[in-house]
XYZ file of C-alpha atoms in Angstrom:
761
model
C -20.062 -32.549 3.724
C -17.735 -30.023 3.591
C -19.177 -26.465 2.827
C -16.002 -24.697 2.412
C -13.656 -26.020 -1.380
C -10.922 -25.768 0.994
C -9.420 -28.573 2.247
C -6.994 -26.842 4.116
C -3.693 -29.434 5.729
C -2.071 -27.718 7.964
C 1.782 -28.191 6.980
C 4.298 -30.988 8.924
C 7.184 -30.587 10.177
C 9.874 -33.443 9.565
C 9.773 -33.199 13.695
C 6.532 -33.922 13.679
C 6.575 -37.147 11.742
C 4.411 -40.126 12.468
C 6.988 -42.779 14.148
C 6.772 -46.305 13.821
C 5.095 -48.505 17.169
C 7.193 -51.275 16.270
C 10.568 -51.498 18.554
C 13.131 -53.992 20.290
C 11.104 -55.240 23.832
C 15.504 -57.423 24.100
C 16.900 -53.919 23.747
C 14.151 -52.177 24.841
C 14.440 -52.875 28.946
C 18.463 -52.208 28.993
C 17.627 -48.881 27.810
C 14.973 -47.180 29.969
C 17.312 -47.000 32.525
C 19.978 -45.124 30.451
C 16.878 -43.069 28.454
C 15.956 -42.047 31.958
C 18.766 -40.103 32.376
C 19.190 -38.206 29.706
C 15.615 -37.435 29.013
C 16.307 -35.529 32.523
C 19.863 -34.305 31.515
C 18.617 -32.827 28.047
C 14.858 -31.449 29.679
C 16.775 -29.773 31.700
C 19.184 -28.468 29.387
C 16.626 -27.307 27.573
C 14.594 -25.904 30.330
C 17.909 -23.617 30.929
C 18.328 -23.201 27.295
C 14.888 -21.198 26.681
C 15.105 -19.178 30.048
C 18.302 -17.723 28.375
C 17.038 -17.449 24.619
C 13.462 -16.487 26.394
C 15.267 -14.001 28.408
C 17.678 -12.381 25.379
C 14.702 -12.092 23.642
C 12.227 -10.109 25.923
C 15.378 -8.079 25.785
C 15.584 -7.743 22.312
C 11.860 -6.723 22.080
C 12.054 -4.432 24.757
C 14.821 -2.017 22.913
C 13.702 -2.940 19.457
C 9.136 -3.140 19.835
C 6.755 -0.171 17.683
C 6.182 1.922 21.070
C 2.669 2.017 21.245
C 0.571 5.134 20.288
C -1.350 6.393 22.702
C -2.997 9.392 21.919
C -7.182 10.479 21.912
C -7.731 9.650 18.366
C -4.930 5.832 18.304
C -7.710 4.990 21.643
C -10.038 5.671 19.115
C -9.154 3.589 15.733
C -7.732 0.657 17.934
C -11.554 0.276 19.041
C -11.627 -0.892 14.083
C -9.509 -3.699 15.012
C -9.401 -6.693 16.240
C -8.352 -10.091 15.397
C -11.276 -10.464 12.550
C -9.397 -7.860 10.400
C -5.266 -9.868 11.135
C -4.580 -10.943 8.317
C -1.345 -13.610 10.263
C -4.342 -14.685 12.895
C -5.917 -17.500 10.758
C -3.138 -17.252 7.701
C -5.458 -21.091 7.220
C -8.627 -19.352 5.525
C -8.032 -16.047 5.808
C -8.477 -16.010 1.207
C -12.326 -16.292 2.680
C -12.817 -13.875 4.358
C -15.451 -12.017 3.694
C -16.233 -8.944 4.851
C -18.658 -7.982 6.901
C -19.506 -12.050 8.026
C -18.931 -10.280 11.507
C -14.784 -11.831 11.271
C -15.297 -14.985 10.484
C -14.355 -17.057 7.621
C -17.011 -18.155 5.348
C -17.299 -18.569 1.085
C -20.645 -16.838 1.280
C -21.195 -14.368 -1.466
C -18.158 -15.689 -3.139
C -20.224 -17.739 -5.700
C -19.455 -13.895 -7.243
C -16.296 -14.898 -7.574
C -17.198 -16.357 -11.521
C -19.810 -17.748 -12.900
C -18.544 -20.897 -14.962
C -15.872 -21.216 -16.479
C -15.230 -18.041 -19.961
C -18.288 -16.095 -19.404
C -18.095 -13.345 -19.313
C -21.185 -12.044 -16.434
C -20.990 -8.585 -17.277
C -21.755 -7.807 -13.724
C -19.101 -4.548 -13.364
C -19.544 -3.318 -16.443
C -23.730 -2.460 -15.787
C -22.230 -0.646 -12.438
C -18.998 0.833 -13.872
C -19.097 4.068 -12.910
C -19.996 7.257 -14.896
C -16.682 9.021 -15.989
C -16.825 12.603 -17.384
C -13.580 14.569 -17.830
C -11.184 12.244 -15.811
C -13.145 12.335 -12.894
C -15.194 8.778 -10.853
C -18.641 10.292 -9.861
C -19.378 6.823 -7.433
C -22.210 5.466 -7.490
C -22.517 4.558 -4.519
C -24.464 5.872 -1.618
C -22.496 7.064 1.257
C -22.788 5.408 4.318
C -25.222 6.809 7.737
C -25.377 7.273 10.708
C -27.487 3.856 12.585
C -27.157 2.513 9.145
C -24.389 -0.167 9.473
C -25.373 -0.634 13.699
C -25.067 -4.579 13.021
C -21.669 -3.909 11.606
C -19.723 -3.065 15.005
C -16.743 -1.854 14.494
C -16.488 -0.889 10.916
C -14.939 2.443 9.619
C -17.503 4.210 8.234
C -16.893 5.599 4.412
C -15.225 8.640 3.214
C -18.123 11.421 2.946
C -20.444 9.770 6.431
C -16.948 10.147 8.028
C -16.007 13.903 6.131
C -19.747 14.679 7.422
C -19.073 13.462 11.378
C -15.704 15.433 10.731
C -17.874 19.021 9.623
C -20.472 18.477 12.682
C -17.804 18.166 14.591
C -17.106 21.113 14.354
C -20.204 22.967 13.540
C -21.597 21.534 17.356
C -17.788 21.921 19.470
C -18.176 24.261 21.896
C -17.998 27.872 21.920
C -15.335 29.325 22.640
C -15.463 33.123 23.107
C -13.185 36.085 21.638
C -11.246 33.447 20.127
C -13.834 31.587 17.438
C -14.378 34.108 13.893
C -17.310 35.943 13.669
C -17.602 33.267 10.348
C -16.760 30.362 12.339
C -19.953 32.009 14.580
C -22.752 32.309 11.971
C -21.661 28.430 10.556
C -22.554 27.953 14.358
C -25.980 29.724 13.954
C -26.700 28.860 10.998
C -27.374 24.861 11.728
C -28.044 25.707 14.880
C -31.237 26.801 13.667
C -31.160 24.398 10.948
C -31.289 22.079 13.830
C -33.658 23.054 15.341
C -37.309 21.069 14.580
C -39.772 22.842 15.862
C -40.018 26.580 14.845
C -40.677 25.602 11.222
C -43.416 23.254 12.406
C -45.104 26.279 14.273
C -45.079 28.355 11.110
C -45.970 26.202 9.468
C -46.303 27.849 5.128
C -46.611 31.160 6.497
C -43.123 31.620 5.427
C -43.292 30.252 1.198
C -46.407 32.277 1.025
C -44.307 35.634 2.189
C -42.128 34.815 -0.209
C -44.222 34.856 -3.143
C -46.143 37.543 -2.506
C -42.603 39.739 -2.157
C -41.666 37.940 -5.978
C -45.389 39.508 -7.019
C -48.067 37.265 -6.264
C -49.290 33.710 -8.071
C -52.764 32.649 -9.857
C -52.992 30.212 -8.035
C -52.954 31.061 -4.501
C -53.818 34.640 -4.677
C -53.152 38.079 -6.426
C -50.653 37.721 -9.795
C -48.927 41.171 -11.141
C -48.549 39.239 -14.610
C -44.315 39.734 -14.391
C -42.450 39.234 -17.440
C -41.417 35.871 -18.051
C -37.625 36.661 -17.938
C -37.505 39.006 -15.426
C -39.335 35.959 -12.521
C -37.178 33.235 -14.143
C -34.118 36.346 -13.317
C -34.718 36.449 -10.237
C -35.110 32.529 -9.497
C -31.535 32.295 -10.786
C -30.151 34.658 -9.453
C -30.960 34.844 -5.295
C -32.830 31.248 -4.953
C -30.041 29.663 -7.160
C -33.849 28.062 -8.585
C -32.772 26.701 -11.832
C -36.768 25.445 -13.786
C -35.211 25.297 -17.626
C -31.577 24.873 -17.094
C -29.209 24.047 -14.698
C -26.912 26.664 -14.960
C -22.657 25.866 -13.218
C -19.030 26.767 -12.853
C -16.758 24.563 -14.034
C -12.992 23.784 -16.784
C -13.440 22.979 -19.341
C -13.043 19.357 -19.244
C -14.061 17.991 -22.695
C -11.319 16.182 -25.263
C -8.125 17.944 -25.919
C -8.693 20.096 -22.807
C -7.707 18.048 -19.458
C -4.820 20.607 -18.358
C -7.318 23.924 -18.905
C -6.682 25.780 -16.213
C -10.218 27.680 -17.187
C -13.220 27.872 -15.236
C -16.478 28.115 -17.831
C -20.480 29.122 -17.335
C -21.139 25.561 -18.987
C -25.067 25.569 -19.510
C -26.906 21.774 -18.817
C -30.241 19.524 -18.657
C -32.695 20.610 -15.885
C -32.615 17.955 -13.050
C -36.688 16.504 -13.476
C -38.614 14.766 -10.187
C -39.859 12.372 -12.716
C -37.908 9.275 -13.636
C -36.808 9.539 -17.380
C -36.899 6.309 -19.684
C -34.466 6.658 -22.293
C -35.523 4.406 -25.833
C -31.669 3.077 -26.796
C -33.990 2.309 -30.734
C -35.332 6.074 -31.280
C -32.909 7.352 -28.706
C -35.557 9.422 -27.478
C -36.815 9.563 -23.910
C -40.439 9.670 -23.003
C -40.617 11.002 -18.555
C -41.811 6.783 -16.790
C -45.649 6.475 -17.425
C -46.362 4.699 -13.750
C -44.445 7.633 -12.282
C -46.554 10.265 -13.238
C -50.468 9.635 -11.082
C -48.101 9.771 -8.516
C -45.894 12.706 -9.596
C -48.966 14.395 -10.633
C -50.677 13.619 -6.732
C -47.808 15.048 -5.003
C -48.364 18.512 -7.290
C -51.994 18.268 -5.399
C -50.626 16.993 -1.899
C -48.440 20.542 -2.153
C -50.476 22.837 -3.067
C -53.577 21.674 -0.255
C -50.296 22.106 1.899
C -49.873 26.089 0.247
C -54.111 26.382 0.995
C -54.949 25.984 -3.032
C -58.567 24.806 -2.655
C -58.970 21.606 -4.706
C -60.670 22.712 -6.787
C -58.663 25.291 -8.170
C -55.446 21.509 -8.426
C -56.697 19.661 -11.442
C -56.472 21.619 -14.096
C -53.252 23.148 -12.695
C -51.665 20.013 -12.243
C -52.722 18.873 -15.458
C -50.607 21.785 -16.452
C -47.636 21.384 -14.141
C -47.685 17.714 -15.525
C -47.916 18.131 -18.665
C -45.436 20.781 -19.019
C -43.190 18.508 -17.814
C -42.722 15.460 -19.539
C -43.100 18.421 -22.792
C -39.875 19.759 -21.463
C -37.810 15.889 -20.514
C -38.720 14.344 -24.095
C -35.936 15.946 -25.246
C -33.234 15.214 -22.479
C -30.977 12.544 -22.833
C -28.146 10.006 -20.361
C -25.378 10.971 -20.279
C -23.975 7.792 -22.328
C -25.371 9.328 -25.541
C -24.166 12.590 -25.298
C -20.971 11.206 -24.944
C -21.459 9.373 -28.059
C -22.697 12.036 -30.147
C -20.295 14.760 -29.112
C -22.910 16.820 -27.072
C -21.038 17.777 -23.563
C -18.518 20.871 -23.655
C -20.396 22.156 -27.394
C -18.804 26.046 -26.644
C -20.629 29.006 -27.666
C -21.681 32.270 -26.823
C -23.086 33.735 -25.761
C -24.992 35.935 -28.904
C -24.200 32.396 -30.685
C -27.041 30.999 -27.390
C -29.503 34.354 -27.596
C -29.905 33.029 -31.460
C -31.246 29.822 -30.947
C -32.550 29.292 -27.809
C -34.422 32.872 -27.854
C -37.222 32.479 -25.573
C -34.492 33.576 -22.333
C -32.858 36.586 -22.489
C -29.397 34.921 -21.483
C -27.573 37.687 -21.232
C -29.742 39.536 -18.576
C -29.455 36.024 -16.156
C -26.348 34.618 -16.215
C -25.582 39.068 -15.673
C -27.342 38.816 -12.756
C -26.222 35.150 -11.979
C -22.323 36.450 -11.609
C -23.304 40.182 -10.125
C -20.587 41.656 -10.279
C -18.419 39.807 -12.815
C -18.896 40.746 -16.336
C -20.771 38.902 -18.658
C -20.688 40.075 -22.380
C -22.326 38.807 -26.211
C -19.444 37.545 -26.250
C -17.867 35.415 -23.747
C -18.256 31.831 -24.307
C -20.563 29.565 -22.501
C -20.496 25.220 -22.254
C -23.962 24.112 -23.677
C -23.868 19.752 -22.473
C -26.668 18.595 -24.458
C -27.940 22.166 -27.094
C -30.984 20.332 -28.616
C -32.337 20.215 -25.324
C -31.535 23.957 -25.162
C -33.499 24.368 -27.760
C -36.337 22.069 -27.356
C -37.285 24.264 -24.437
C -36.846 27.691 -26.231
C -39.298 26.521 -28.635
C -41.848 25.095 -26.118
C -41.041 28.026 -23.814
C -42.416 30.422 -27.428
C -44.975 28.036 -27.629
C -46.662 27.853 -24.126
C -47.175 31.214 -24.277
C -49.159 31.017 -26.635
C -50.656 28.024 -27.256
C -53.051 28.539 -23.413
C -54.730 31.615 -24.526
C -56.870 31.244 -21.275
C -54.578 30.224 -18.707
C -52.145 33.117 -20.229
C -48.352 32.439 -18.905
C -50.237 31.144 -15.637
C -48.623 27.827 -16.732
C -45.552 29.006 -16.774
C -44.936 30.752 -13.667
C -46.303 28.068 -11.709
C -43.618 25.465 -13.985
C -41.315 27.536 -11.900
C -43.475 28.717 -8.862
C -43.066 24.782 -8.414
C -39.499 24.778 -9.040
C -38.942 26.886 -6.406
C -40.512 24.985 -3.756
C -38.650 22.536 -4.374
C -35.448 24.367 -3.386
C -37.238 25.616 -0.804
C -38.223 22.260 1.146
C -35.245 21.457 3.081
C -36.224 24.376 5.164
C -40.687 24.459 5.511
C -42.771 22.246 8.188
C -41.713 18.075 7.354
C -44.627 18.237 6.307
C -43.373 19.651 2.744
C -40.043 17.281 3.213
C -42.494 14.074 3.579
C -44.693 15.064 0.998
C -40.901 14.769 -0.719
C -40.110 11.839 0.205
C -43.275 10.176 0.354
C -43.563 10.855 -3.772
C -39.608 9.755 -3.683
C -40.844 6.328 -2.737
C -43.147 5.719 -4.210
C -40.663 6.211 -8.122
C -38.379 3.281 -5.986
C -36.348 5.437 -4.303
C -35.984 2.491 -1.310
C -32.632 4.421 0.132
C -32.956 5.415 3.578
C -34.001 9.038 4.956
C -31.082 10.514 5.987
C -31.425 11.897 9.457
C -31.515 14.937 10.312
C -27.912 16.363 10.979
C -26.724 14.831 7.675
C -29.493 17.151 6.066
C -28.226 20.017 8.725
C -24.366 20.022 7.848
C -25.282 19.685 3.865
C -27.258 23.214 4.385
C -24.101 24.699 5.576
C -21.106 23.153 3.292
C -23.309 25.118 0.191
C -23.707 28.828 2.379
C -20.052 28.830 5.239
C -17.300 25.813 3.059
C -14.685 27.995 2.044
C -14.249 28.656 6.196
C -14.837 24.610 7.151
C -12.325 24.066 3.890
C -10.350 25.933 5.979
C -11.331 24.507 9.447
C -10.675 20.453 8.465
C -7.074 22.709 6.858
C -6.822 23.055 10.807
C -7.941 20.154 12.529
C -7.095 17.705 9.897
C -4.707 18.280 7.826
C -0.956 18.668 8.813
C 2.568 18.308 7.653
C 2.284 14.394 7.570
C -0.565 14.754 4.837
C 1.818 16.855 2.601
C 4.328 14.236 3.428
C 1.933 10.657 2.655
C 0.889 12.682 -1.308
C 4.089 13.037 -2.108
C 4.909 9.103 -0.939
C 1.412 7.500 -2.217
C 2.266 9.979 -6.066
C 6.141 9.483 -6.128
C 5.920 5.266 -5.807
C 3.122 5.228 -8.421
C 4.892 7.300 -10.671
C 7.766 4.167 -10.011
C 5.038 1.807 -11.176
C 3.612 3.466 -14.120
C 6.730 3.937 -15.650
C 7.236 -0.231 -15.687
C 4.566 -1.010 -17.025
C 3.802 -2.878 -20.843
C 2.419 -0.541 -23.307
C 0.711 -1.692 -25.498
C 1.536 1.389 -28.161
C 3.596 4.309 -29.125
C 0.427 6.580 -26.556
C 2.995 5.413 -23.396
C 5.166 8.072 -23.779
C 2.276 11.519 -24.197
C 0.812 9.485 -20.635
C 3.739 9.330 -19.123
C 4.742 12.727 -19.386
C 1.681 13.429 -18.235
C 1.691 12.194 -15.165
C 4.776 12.921 -14.760
C 4.415 16.664 -15.169
C 1.117 16.923 -12.554
C 1.516 18.211 -8.884
C -0.289 16.746 -6.605
C -0.648 19.090 -3.345
C -3.004 19.364 -0.748
C -5.355 22.270 -1.247
C -5.402 25.369 -0.673
C -7.313 27.368 -2.573
C -8.405 28.675 0.309
C -6.467 28.168 3.283
C -4.167 30.807 2.335
C -7.258 32.896 4.089
C -6.622 33.958 7.865
C -10.007 34.992 10.389
C -9.755 38.372 9.186
C -10.510 37.514 5.486
C -12.320 34.712 7.073
C -14.465 37.124 8.301
C -14.308 40.057 5.411
C -15.620 37.215 2.860
C -18.866 35.892 4.708
C -19.508 40.291 6.750
C -23.193 41.060 5.208
C -24.419 38.120 5.860
C -27.222 38.255 8.686
C -28.442 35.352 10.067
C -32.074 35.295 12.810
C -32.015 32.959 15.791
C -35.142 30.264 15.399
C -35.450 32.022 12.301
C -33.693 28.930 9.871
C -36.197 29.722 6.600
C -34.756 33.244 6.919
C -31.123 32.149 6.982
C -31.780 29.490 4.484
C -32.398 32.692 1.956
C -29.115 33.298 3.431
C -27.210 30.506 2.137
C -28.231 30.458 -1.012
C -27.386 34.368 -1.814
C -24.047 32.458 -1.069
C -24.362 29.873 -2.576
C -24.525 32.636 -5.959
C -21.359 34.731 -4.481
C -19.749 31.202 -4.203
C -19.609 30.519 -8.519
C -17.967 33.647 -9.033
C -15.439 32.964 -6.534
C -15.447 30.078 -8.704
C -15.604 31.659 -12.563
C -13.480 34.982 -10.906
C -10.719 32.906 -9.167
C -10.812 30.111 -10.084
C -11.572 29.652 -6.141
C -13.378 26.507 -4.743
C -12.842 24.753 -1.855
C -11.508 22.130 -3.341
C -11.022 21.162 0.789
C -14.413 19.568 0.659
C -14.515 16.371 -0.661
C -13.283 12.956 -1.078
C -11.972 12.102 -4.337
C -8.459 13.536 -5.556
C -9.241 16.312 -9.444
C -6.941 18.021 -11.749
C -7.145 21.807 -11.772
C -4.309 23.005 -14.963
C -1.121 20.918 -13.919
C -2.290 20.511 -10.992
C -3.960 16.447 -8.596
C -5.842 18.607 -6.151
C -5.433 16.315 -2.902
C -8.789 17.614 -1.024
C -8.098 18.406 2.605
C -11.848 16.475 3.391
C -10.164 12.624 2.763
C -7.940 13.426 5.387
C -10.221 12.787 8.268
C -10.827 9.812 11.219
C -10.915 7.225 11.535
C -9.065 7.472 8.252
C -6.334 10.003 8.894
C -4.330 11.760 11.996
C -1.119 13.151 12.280
C -0.793 11.590 15.889
C -1.585 7.408 14.137
C 1.002 5.091 13.181
C 2.684 5.633 10.019
C 2.266 2.370 9.106
C -2.064 3.327 10.009
C -2.336 5.839 7.765
C -0.304 4.373 4.616
C -2.740 1.010 5.518
C -6.055 3.591 4.264
C -5.246 6.457 3.161
C -2.822 5.423 1.359
C -4.296 2.710 -0.604
C -6.792 4.311 -0.896
C -5.511 7.648 -2.192
C -3.321 5.088 -4.604
C -6.863 3.438 -5.756
C -8.080 6.299 -6.483
C -4.997 8.686 -8.593
C -5.276 5.311 -11.204
C -8.641 5.719 -11.594
C -8.709 9.375 -12.012
C -5.156 9.333 -14.315
C -5.957 5.908 -16.473
C -9.304 4.973 -15.543
C -9.032 3.423 -19.412
C -5.499 1.717 -18.165
C -6.598 -1.935 -19.908
C -7.171 -0.863 -23.366
C -3.324 0.671 -23.293
C -1.438 -1.173 -21.630
C -1.160 -5.375 -21.062
C 0.225 -5.282 -17.578
C -3.788 -5.338 -15.795
C -4.205 -8.554 -17.670
C -1.371 -10.654 -17.390
C -1.359 -9.528 -13.619
C -5.372 -9.923 -12.534
C -5.299 -13.129 -14.536
C -1.969 -13.755 -12.218
C -3.806 -12.921 -9.059
C -6.648 -15.158 -10.237
C -4.360 -17.724 -10.890
C -3.532 -17.458 -6.880
C -7.127 -17.737 -6.080
C -8.122 -19.995 -7.992
C -5.243 -23.037 -6.586
C -6.449 -22.128 -2.995
C -9.893 -22.829 -4.285
C -11.492 -25.929 -5.834
C -10.302 -25.205 -9.005
C -6.870 -25.265 -8.625
C -5.170 -25.412 -11.962
C -7.724 -24.928 -13.867
C -7.340 -20.638 -14.083
C -6.477 -20.918 -18.159
C -10.948 -22.292 -18.201
C -11.707 -18.719 -16.445
C -11.350 -15.340 -17.639
C -12.630 -12.412 -16.620
C -14.203 -9.131 -18.874
C -11.640 -6.662 -19.589
C -13.291 -4.385 -16.901
C -12.360 -5.981 -13.739
C -9.449 -7.259 -15.275
C -8.740 -3.263 -15.032
C -9.728 -3.140 -11.383
C -7.872 -5.983 -10.229
C -5.433 -4.464 -11.183
C -6.134 -1.268 -10.123
C -6.614 -3.111 -6.094
C -3.579 -5.096 -6.426
C -1.276 -2.034 -7.345
C -2.865 0.275 -5.130
C -1.521 -1.794 -2.413
C 1.969 -2.586 -3.821
C 1.807 1.757 -3.783
C 1.221 1.789 -1.005
C 2.662 -0.616 1.251
C 6.226 1.192 -1.234
C 5.419 4.767 0.127
C 4.953 3.312 3.239
C 9.258 1.701 2.783
C 9.780 5.106 1.566
C 9.085 6.735 4.708
C 11.352 5.398 6.818
C 13.840 7.153 4.929
C 12.819 10.066 7.132
C 11.325 8.392 9.761
C 13.165 4.987 10.935
C 11.130 4.016 13.895
C 6.763 4.235 13.717
C 4.605 3.788 16.636
C 1.995 0.722 17.227
C -1.643 0.329 18.115
C -3.281 -2.764 18.703
C -0.703 -4.943 19.559
C 0.384 -4.337 15.606
C 2.930 -1.809 13.715
C 5.062 -1.830 10.441
C 3.741 -4.428 7.960
C 1.656 -6.773 10.352
C -0.498 -2.677 11.214
C -0.120 -1.896 7.853
C -1.273 -5.431 5.685
C -4.669 -4.536 8.547
C -5.768 -2.068 7.733
C -5.540 -2.355 4.563
C -8.179 -5.207 5.182
C -10.168 -2.964 7.613
C -10.615 -0.247 5.120
C -11.291 -3.288 1.623
C -13.692 -4.331 3.474
C -15.515 -0.785 4.984
C -15.287 1.481 3.265
C -13.343 0.721 0.483
C -16.046 2.084 -2.461
C -14.391 0.194 -5.637
C -15.015 -2.813 -3.375
C -18.242 -3.507 -5.046
C -16.385 -4.370 -8.567
C -14.141 -7.145 -7.692
C -14.429 -10.004 -9.041
C -13.482 -11.110 -4.797
C -12.748 -9.880 -1.633
C -10.341 -7.246 -2.050
C -8.987 -9.302 1.405
C -7.698 -11.414 -0.676
C -4.999 -9.936 -2.463
C -3.200 -9.834 1.148
C -2.078 -13.526 0.497
C -1.330 -12.685 -2.942
C 1.609 -10.853 -2.115
C 2.798 -12.479 1.180
C 3.356 -15.251 -1.465
C 6.804 -13.996 -0.928
C 7.212 -15.353 2.561
C 9.927 -12.598 3.029
C 7.020 -10.082 2.660
C 4.623 -10.758 5.745
C 5.354 -11.046 9.679
C 4.503 -14.658 9.378
C 5.137 -17.285 6.619
C 1.121 -19.094 5.161
C 1.184 -22.635 7.073
C -1.214 -24.205 5.150
C -1.975 -25.707 2.222
C -4.505 -26.384 -0.369
C -4.160 -30.291 -0.926
C -4.232 -30.221 -4.754
C -2.526 -26.559 -4.587
C 0.876 -26.048 -5.922
C 3.247 -24.220 -3.456
C 4.937 -21.865 -6.102
C 5.295 -18.491 -4.768
C 5.009 -17.353 -8.049
C 4.433 -13.544 -7.256
C 2.385 -11.888 -9.936
C 5.113 -8.955 -9.962
C 8.006 -7.549 -7.321
C 6.457 -7.215 -3.948
C 8.365 -3.473 -4.064
C 9.344 -0.792 -6.522
C 12.724 0.835 -5.725
């Protein structure tokens, strides 16, 4: 039994129709000699004609063929392309192409397309991304080096590509006087981070020395019992450590504040080390019981590494776990806080002091953002005020509850928070303890390679410098042109939508008013200004712990710049964002292998152009299926095409997709159309394009779209079928693609209905 649900049949041309073998035996002998002469003459004429035609064709092609791109970037990119990613190398079964299947056509994994007629699986809804303030936060974890060894010549995901680009900058040979002082410091920081031996030699000594500088710790020795708020202020301002609540800077992305340019201090729940269970019936949280024992054990292991005697472990770790779980009960998941409008609660510092008096809010925030003026009348944004109130009450209770221990439990809680911050700078025993606990809590994610972690740590402190370097090396004028073309095409697409209500004018005016631009906030800094920015940084050879503390200070200064000027190193991101009336397209998107100024435009627009279009559609219209009719009608049209070439021809009406999947199908197909229209638009400036791996123009564009969708599209997992099938739908208009689709299902209709016109002009 054929496992392939598609019964393929090659289209037979009229000249290939079977002929009857019955012939007249009397006339046969008489005609044989004449036929031979005629055949010989015809063969000669045909051969001569084909020779002339072939010569003319070759001559014509030599004049019009796209020249091959032979730059180093193109030669490297050509390794990613093969016949497997060419939609027209196997048109009969391309619609069943399975990403990651080595290019072979298969229906493996396609069972998720449709469960049963009219049955909503809801898989996409379970995996839907968390959106806050219009920003899409992808849950998909990035691949790491070595993770995809079994998949040769695959594109990395975008985060990996950006980190590799930064790694290349940090590892580039030193160029003496031509390299700025700031760049030298960044490279030195990265080099000391990559040195795995030095931390092993010093062990826990750097952390214990730091504790003494902070006034000691009763658990490991003497303690001068500094005031609670004094210690908290010091940890927050100098060591980016937030034991009881987190503090960061950002715009007010609450309802009605999308276009705000102003940045605010924002206060949120802290990160707890253990999983937290949420009871949707009681709307209460509690620490997940099965993981408390491993959490308690990890506490004892840390104390042992710090030289604390085992007879002190039980008491200190018991109180640490107790305080942690007490604080956690007031936390709540994002979806609940959204429903209860707990996000972006505006409150003055003075009002916050009244409702949560255990924290000296003004002193803490003044120290964090020194030398900026912070006053009691300043507004801050709180994302879970009930937790903040509960946290303040808990601290007050613990300050008087444990009379024998005094303030030791609260101080120990803060010291453990500091330890978690500094684990990356300590010897491998601390990191392994943290890793073992993560595994015990069910974390199956592979351990990141050391270079990955070191690039991220370098980025935290030297974000402005690295954003500047990425811009210089990767994002040229070609990047600006691609942004312009994609957004212009996207606006044309949205103008043609059929809206459900009178909100269309508001949405369209909003989109028209937005100005997409490449992130430039830090790009105007020259080398002299960057050197001044990092002038106070003093790094040491073979002392990563000391250098790591310097990085934490740089991180604090970065928050201050963001609060005072709204200046962020936007380049070190991989997705667009909205800032005021601007759509910020980060330069971090324009790195190899997704983009290069020397690439054929078909490759740039087919890869990054299509990804950018998807990002923008998700960013601007996260709930388009509730606002317009097109997602439903166009997605069902695409579904009809799919069913028509699989085992359900003519049954599209018996299947349905949940609204979330309808939206994703529409976004994917619209992004393909938008990117293609943008590519066509680019020919108004540049009438020619180069080729890659023998592919050019629309052929290379569609192959690039297929490749990047299979390897690096974070939205692919939310599709009911492989997005590569969208090429088949697009090519149902045979005038568009370089070759017609010449295979038909035995029961398939040969209708070439387009789900939407191929051009947006």
